[in-house]
Amino acid sequence: MPLFIVLFALFYIPVSMLIGYWHRKHQYSVENEALINQNWVWAWIMQYQVRLIKGKTTKKEDEFVMNYLNDILKRTNKTELMAHDEDSTSNSKGEEKFDK
């Protein structure tokens, strides 16, 4: 019995680690693809980006999308990633410059 336990441990541990590694590498891509297929926000933003590249967006749509994305960044405490250009509608300092 002790010989079986030693052989089992020597065989089982490396094989289970290899199977786990293989599963993690392949399962992540499957789960990620399933998430993308069900994520309406991603689809909406990608559609907006395609329209933006084609030059078919309105100023109102641009403002709405930027505000929406900046709100997400604020909620997740990623304010350093927010747009800080003069065209950004959430930048109140930039709006004050144009009012004066």
Coordinates of C-alpha atoms in Angstrom, one line a residue:
M1 CA 0.0 0.0 0.0
P2 CA 2.7 2.6 0.8
L3 CA 4.3 1.9 -2.6
F4 CA 1.0 2.6 -4.3
I5 CA 0.6 5.9 -2.5
V6 CA 4.1 7.0 -3.5
L7 CA 3.6 6.0 -7.1
F8 CA 0.1 7.5 -7.2
A9 CA 1.4 10.8 -5.8
L10 CA 4.4 10.9 -8.2
F11 CA 2.1 10.3 -11.1
Y12 CA -1.1 12.1 -10.1
I13 CA 0.4 15.5 -9.0
P14 CA 2.3 16.3 -12.2
V15 CA -0.4 15.0 -14.5
S16 CA -3.1 16.9 -12.7
M17 CA -1.0 20.1 -12.9
L18 CA -0.5 19.6 -16.6
I19 CA -4.3 19.0 -17.2
G20 CA -5.1 22.0 -15.1
Y21 CA -2.7 24.2 -17.0
W22 CA -4.1 23.0 -20.3
H23 CA -7.7 23.6 -19.1
R24 CA -6.9 27.1 -17.9
K25 CA -5.3 28.1 -21.2
H26 CA -8.2 26.8 -23.3
Q27 CA -11.1 27.6 -21.0
Y28 CA -10.2 31.2 -20.7
S29 CA -10.6 31.9 -24.4
V30 CA -13.9 30.0 -24.5
E31 CA -15.3 32.0 -21.5
N32 CA -14.0 35.3 -22.9
E33 CA -15.7 34.6 -26.3
A34 CA -19.0 33.7 -24.5
L35 CA -18.8 36.9 -22.5
I36 CA -18.2 39.1 -25.5
N37 CA -21.1 37.4 -27.4
Q38 CA -23.5 38.3 -24.5
N39 CA -22.1 41.8 -23.7
W40 CA -24.5 44.4 -25.2
V41 CA -22.4 47.3 -23.9
W42 CA -19.3 46.1 -25.8
A43 CA -21.4 45.6 -28.9
W44 CA -22.9 49.1 -28.6
I45 CA -19.5 50.7 -28.1
M46 CA -17.9 48.8 -31.0
Q47 CA -20.8 49.9 -33.2
Y48 CA -20.2 53.5 -32.1
Q49 CA -16.5 53.2 -32.9
V50 CA -17.2 51.9 -36.4
R51 CA -19.6 54.7 -37.0
L52 CA -17.1 57.2 -35.6
I53 CA -14.4 56.0 -37.9
K54 CA -16.8 56.4 -40.9
G55 CA -17.6 59.9 -39.7
K56 CA -21.3 59.2 -39.2
T57 CA -21.7 60.1 -35.5
T58 CA -23.4 63.3 -34.2
K59 CA -21.9 65.6 -31.6
K60 CA -24.7 64.5 -29.2
E61 CA -23.7 60.8 -29.6
D62 CA -20.1 61.7 -29.1
E63 CA -20.9 63.5 -25.8
F64 CA -23.2 60.7 -24.6
V65 CA -20.6 58.0 -25.2
M66 CA -17.8 60.0 -23.6
N67 CA -19.9 60.8 -20.6
Y68 CA -21.0 57.1 -20.3
L69 CA -17.4 55.9 -20.5
N70 CA -16.1 58.5 -18.1
D71 CA -18.8 57.6 -15.6
I72 CA -17.7 54.0 -15.7
L73 CA -14.1 55.1 -15.1
K74 CA -15.2 57.2 -12.1
R75 CA -17.2 54.3 -10.6
T76 CA -14.2 52.0 -10.9
N77 CA -11.7 54.5 -9.5
K78 CA -9.8 54.7 -12.8
T79 CA -10.0 58.5 -13.2
E80 CA -6.4 58.6 -14.5
L81 CA -7.7 57.0 -17.6
M82 CA -10.4 59.5 -18.3
A83 CA -10.3 61.8 -21.3
H84 CA -8.8 65.2 -20.3
D85 CA -8.8 66.9 -23.7
E86 CA -10.7 70.1 -24.6
D87 CA -13.3 68.1 -26.5
S88 CA -14.3 66.1 -23.5
T89 CA -17.7 67.1 -22.2
S90 CA -17.1 66.1 -18.6
N91 CA -14.2 68.5 -18.2
S92 CA -15.8 71.5 -16.5
K93 CA -12.6 73.6 -16.6
G94 CA -12.5 73.3 -20.4
E95 CA -16.1 74.5 -20.6
E96 CA -15.4 77.5 -18.4
K97 CA -12.6 78.5 -20.8
F98 CA -15.0 78.7 -23.7
D99 CA -17.6 80.6 -21.7
K100 CA -15.3 83.5 -20.8

